[in-house]
Short mmCIF file of C-alpha atoms in Angstrom, two decimals:
data_model
loop_
_atom_site.label_atom_id
_atom_site.label_comp_id
_atom_site.label_asym_id
_atom_site.label_seq_id
_atom_site.Cartn_x
_atom_site.Cartn_y
_atom_site.Cartn_z
CA UNK A 320 32.31 44.21 112.04
CA UNK A 321 33.41 47.07 109.81
CA UNK A 322 32.17 46.92 106.21
CA UNK A 323 33.94 48.74 103.39
CA UNK A 324 31.90 49.34 100.25
CA UNK A 325 32.92 49.84 96.61
CA UNK A 326 30.96 50.07 93.39
CA UNK A 327 30.61 46.48 92.12
CA UNK A 328 31.26 47.45 88.53
CA UNK A 329 32.01 50.48 86.38
CA UNK A 330 32.57 51.04 82.69
CA UNK A 331 34.74 53.71 81.10
CA UNK A 332 35.43 54.52 77.47
CA UNK A 333 39.01 54.48 76.19
CA UNK A 334 40.51 57.88 76.92
CA UNK A 335 37.75 58.68 79.36
CA UNK A 336 37.78 59.46 83.07
CA UNK A 337 36.25 57.41 85.86
CA UNK A 338 36.26 57.66 89.64
CA UNK A 339 36.07 54.62 91.89
CA UNK A 340 35.11 55.18 95.51
CA UNK A 341 35.58 53.35 98.78
CA UNK A 342 33.88 54.03 102.08
CA UNK A 343 32.34 52.80 105.29
CA UNK A 344 28.68 51.89 105.58
CA UNK A 345 28.58 54.47 108.37
CA UNK A 346 31.03 57.33 108.91
CA UNK A 347 33.42 59.22 106.69
CA UNK A 348 36.82 58.10 105.46
CA UNK A 349 39.69 60.35 106.48
CA UNK A 350 43.42 60.35 105.85
CA UNK A 351 43.72 58.61 109.21
CA UNK A 352 42.25 55.51 107.61
CA UNK A 353 45.34 55.37 105.34
CA UNK A 354 43.42 54.45 102.14
CA UNK A 355 45.11 52.02 99.76
CA UNK A 356 44.18 51.10 96.20
CA UNK A 357 45.17 47.90 94.40
CA UNK A 358 44.80 46.70 90.84
CA UNK A 359 44.43 43.00 90.12
CA UNK A 360 44.23 41.40 86.71
CA UNK A 361 43.07 37.79 86.24
CA UNK A 362 45.60 35.29 87.50
CA UNK A 363 47.93 37.97 88.84
CA UNK A 364 49.03 39.18 92.24
CA UNK A 365 47.43 42.46 93.36
CA UNK A 366 49.54 45.51 92.61
CA UNK A 367 49.51 48.48 94.93
CA UNK A 368 48.75 51.68 93.02
CA UNK A 369 48.08 54.18 95.81
CA UNK A 370 48.76 54.25 99.54
CA UNK A 371 48.21 56.79 102.31
CA UNK A 372 45.33 58.33 100.34
CA UNK A 373 47.32 59.77 97.42
CA UNK A 374 50.91 58.47 97.41
CA UNK A 375 51.95 56.63 94.27
CA UNK A 376 54.52 53.90 93.81
CA UNK A 377 57.20 54.32 91.17
CA UNK A 378 55.27 51.95 88.91
CA UNK A 379 51.92 53.69 89.23
CA UNK A 380 50.92 55.26 85.91
CA UNK A 381 50.45 59.01 86.13
CA UNK A 382 46.85 58.67 84.94
CA UNK A 383 45.88 57.19 88.34
CA UNK A 384 45.37 59.49 91.32
CA UNK A 385 44.02 59.08 94.84
CA UNK A 386 42.01 61.51 96.95
CA UNK A 387 39.22 61.92 99.48
CA UNK A 388 35.88 62.82 97.98
CA UNK A 389 32.59 63.35 99.80
CA UNK A 390 33.61 61.31 102.83
CA UNK A 391 34.97 58.44 100.76
CA UNK A 392 38.37 57.50 99.39
CA UNK A 393 38.56 57.90 95.64
CA UNK A 394 40.69 56.53 92.82
CA UNK A 395 40.47 58.57 89.62
CA UNK A 396 41.62 57.24 86.29
CA UNK A 397 42.08 59.97 83.69
CA UNK A 398 42.64 58.81 80.13
CA UNK A 399 41.70 55.15 80.51
CA UNK A 400 43.68 52.59 78.52
CA UNK A 401 42.58 49.08 77.53
CA UNK A 402 45.19 47.64 79.90
CA UNK A 403 43.43 49.34 82.83
CA UNK A 404 40.61 46.81 82.64
CA UNK A 405 40.92 44.97 85.95
CA UNK A 406 39.51 44.48 89.43
CA UNK A 407 40.29 47.30 91.82
CA UNK A 408 40.31 46.85 95.58
CA UNK A 409 40.61 49.40 98.34
CA UNK A 410 41.83 48.92 101.88
CA UNK A 411 41.06 51.04 104.91
CA UNK A 412 42.66 50.88 108.35
CA UNK A 413 40.06 51.08 111.10
CA UNK A 414 41.08 50.90 114.73
CA UNK A 415 44.37 49.33 113.74
CA UNK A 416 42.69 46.58 111.77
CA UNK A 417 42.73 46.33 107.99
CA UNK A 418 39.47 46.00 106.04
CA UNK A 419 39.28 45.39 102.31
CA UNK A 420 36.48 46.55 100.08
CA UNK A 421 34.68 44.00 97.94
CA UNK A 422 36.29 45.25 94.74
CA UNK A 423 35.19 47.13 91.62
CA UNK A 424 35.32 45.44 88.25
CA UNK A 425 36.38 48.12 85.79
CA UNK A 426 35.62 47.57 82.14
CA UNK A 427 37.23 49.72 79.44
CA UNK A 428 34.86 49.68 76.53
CA UNK B 999 63.64 46.97 97.13
CA UNK B 1000 61.83 44.61 99.43
CA UNK B 1001 60.89 41.14 98.20
CA UNK B 1002 58.65 38.62 99.95
CA UNK B 1003 58.32 34.91 99.26
CA UNK B 1004 55.72 32.58 100.74
CA UNK B 1005 56.51 28.93 101.36
CA UNK B 1006 54.65 25.97 102.78
CA UNK B 1007 52.45 23.01 101.87
CA UNK B 1008 50.02 23.45 99.00
CA UNK B 1009 47.63 20.85 100.39
CA UNK B 1010 46.30 20.59 103.93
CA UNK B 1011 43.76 18.11 105.29
CA UNK B 1012 40.55 19.30 106.95
CA UNK B 1013 40.84 19.90 110.71
CA UNK B 1014 44.62 20.20 110.47
CA UNK B 1015 46.81 23.31 110.74
CA UNK B 1016 47.84 25.41 107.78
CA UNK B 1017 51.39 26.72 108.23
CA UNK B 1018 53.10 29.20 105.95
CA UNK B 1019 56.34 31.16 106.17
CA UNK B 1020 57.24 34.41 104.46
CA UNK B 1021 60.91 35.15 103.82
CA UNK B 1022 61.78 38.82 103.49
CA UNK B 1023 64.76 40.13 101.51
CA UNK B 1024 65.86 43.66 100.77
CA UNK B 1025 64.53 45.00 104.08
CA UNK B 1026 64.87 44.29 107.78
CA UNK B 1027 61.93 42.63 109.45
CA UNK B 1028 62.62 44.97 112.36
CA UNK B 1029 60.96 47.67 110.31
CA UNK B 1030 57.24 48.07 109.57
CA UNK B 1031 54.38 45.64 110.08
CA UNK B 1032 54.15 42.31 108.28
CA UNK B 1033 50.82 40.87 107.23
CA UNK B 1034 48.97 37.93 105.78
CA UNK B 1035 46.13 38.34 103.30
CA UNK B 1036 44.16 35.66 101.49
CA UNK B 1037 41.94 35.37 98.46
CA UNK B 1038 39.59 32.41 97.93
CA UNK B 1039 39.24 31.36 94.29
CA UNK B 1040 37.09 33.85 92.41
CA UNK B 1041 36.55 36.03 95.47
CA UNK B 1042 37.93 39.19 97.04
CA UNK B 1043 40.80 39.91 99.39
CA UNK B 1044 40.60 39.16 103.10
CA UNK B 1045 42.89 40.48 105.83
CA UNK B 1046 44.16 37.74 108.13
CA UNK B 1047 46.44 39.67 110.46
CA UNK B 1048 49.70 41.51 110.94
CA UNK B 1049 52.66 41.35 113.29
CA UNK B 1050 55.40 43.74 114.35
CA UNK B 1051 58.84 42.59 115.49
CA UNK B 1052 57.99 43.95 118.95
CA UNK B 1053 55.32 41.26 119.17
CA UNK B 1054 52.34 43.49 118.51
CA UNK B 1055 49.68 41.65 116.53
CA UNK B 1056 46.28 42.40 115.05
CA UNK B 1057 43.97 39.73 113.75
CA UNK B 1058 40.79 39.70 111.69
CA UNK B 1059 38.04 39.16 114.29
CA UNK B 1060 36.45 36.46 112.15
CA UNK B 1061 39.68 34.40 112.20
CA UNK B 1062 41.17 35.44 115.52
CA UNK B 1063 40.30 32.24 117.38
CA UNK B 1064 42.21 30.10 114.86
CA UNK B 1065 45.18 32.28 113.85
CA UNK B 1066 48.64 32.78 115.30
CA UNK B 1067 51.33 34.92 113.70
CA UNK B 1068 54.97 34.73 114.73
CA UNK B 1069 58.19 36.40 113.68
CA UNK B 1070 61.81 35.24 113.54
CA UNK B 1071 64.12 38.23 113.31
CA UNK B 1072 67.24 36.05 113.03
CA UNK B 1073 65.93 34.57 109.77
CA UNK B 1074 64.07 37.68 108.57
CA UNK B 1075 60.92 35.58 108.36
CA UNK B 1076 57.39 35.66 109.70
CA UNK B 1077 54.85 32.86 109.82
CA UNK B 1078 51.15 32.06 109.80
CA UNK B 1079 49.43 29.19 111.59
CA UNK B 1080 45.72 28.67 110.89
CA UNK B 1081 44.17 25.88 112.94
CA UNK B 1082 41.22 23.59 112.29
CA UNK B 1083 40.99 24.37 108.60
CA UNK B 1084 38.02 23.57 106.38
CA UNK B 1085 37.41 23.78 102.65
CA UNK B 1086 36.43 27.44 103.18
CA UNK B 1087 40.08 28.17 103.97
CA UNK B 1088 41.16 27.19 100.47
CA UNK B 1089 42.72 30.33 99.03
CA UNK B 1090 45.79 32.04 97.65
CA UNK B 1091 47.69 33.27 100.69
CA UNK B 1092 49.79 36.41 100.33
CA UNK B 1093 52.32 37.87 102.71
CA UNK B 1094 52.86 41.61 102.57
CA UNK B 1095 54.70 44.52 104.12
CA UNK B 1096 52.90 47.60 105.40
CA UNK B 1097 53.75 51.15 104.29
CA UNK B 1098 53.26 50.95 100.58
CA UNK B 1099 51.93 47.40 100.90
CA UNK B 1100 54.51 45.32 99.07
CA UNK B 1101 53.14 41.88 98.15
CA UNK B 1102 54.60 38.42 97.91
CA UNK B 1103 53.62 36.46 94.81
CA UNK B 1104 51.15 34.35 96.78
CA UNK B 1105 50.77 30.63 97.28
CA UNK B 1106 47.67 28.52 96.72
CA UNK B 1107 46.68 26.37 99.66
CA UNK B 1108 43.98 23.78 99.10
CA UNK B 1109 42.17 22.15 102.00
CA UNK B 1110 41.11 18.67 101.00
CA UNK B 1111 41.35 15.11 102.20
#
């Protein structure tokens, strides 16, 4: 079964920049895997930030951006704010099936 | 904009069938793919499956033997049936729409006698 990996935890300073990544245990991520990124705060429903690699929703803060980086999907946060502290999940589409990453706990400190 | 609302029992007994319905408003269910996703307490997100109005489905291989998705275009609804549940199926269940992945608010289903 396909496994999607993410960094378990990352820390960023307020105002700083951090990149979260998402990839397969074997093989590169491409735009054909339609990468998604979600933000989830405790007790809340996940919120979709990025879909189709780099497309933002109307509610996605401009400081978030999506890309492909070194064979992985990437979510870059530039100018971190305290309210960005959350769990971030990615989703990749492989062979028509959806596979979630295990999540990255982002601390803003 | 599209809105999704899950409904169904919050408590299911072990070995029974978990049944949930998602009602879609603001969009036709004849568009896109419609999915179910779950999240056990304190854990990550898990894909259950998706369905298209044409009848096309795709299920998580680990759940495929117990899951059936169906769609009712006349009611703009789609449904999840998960058979032979155990405590491991206790989770918040979300319905969602593909292309931009719009989420329902989720509903907690507890499996307990």
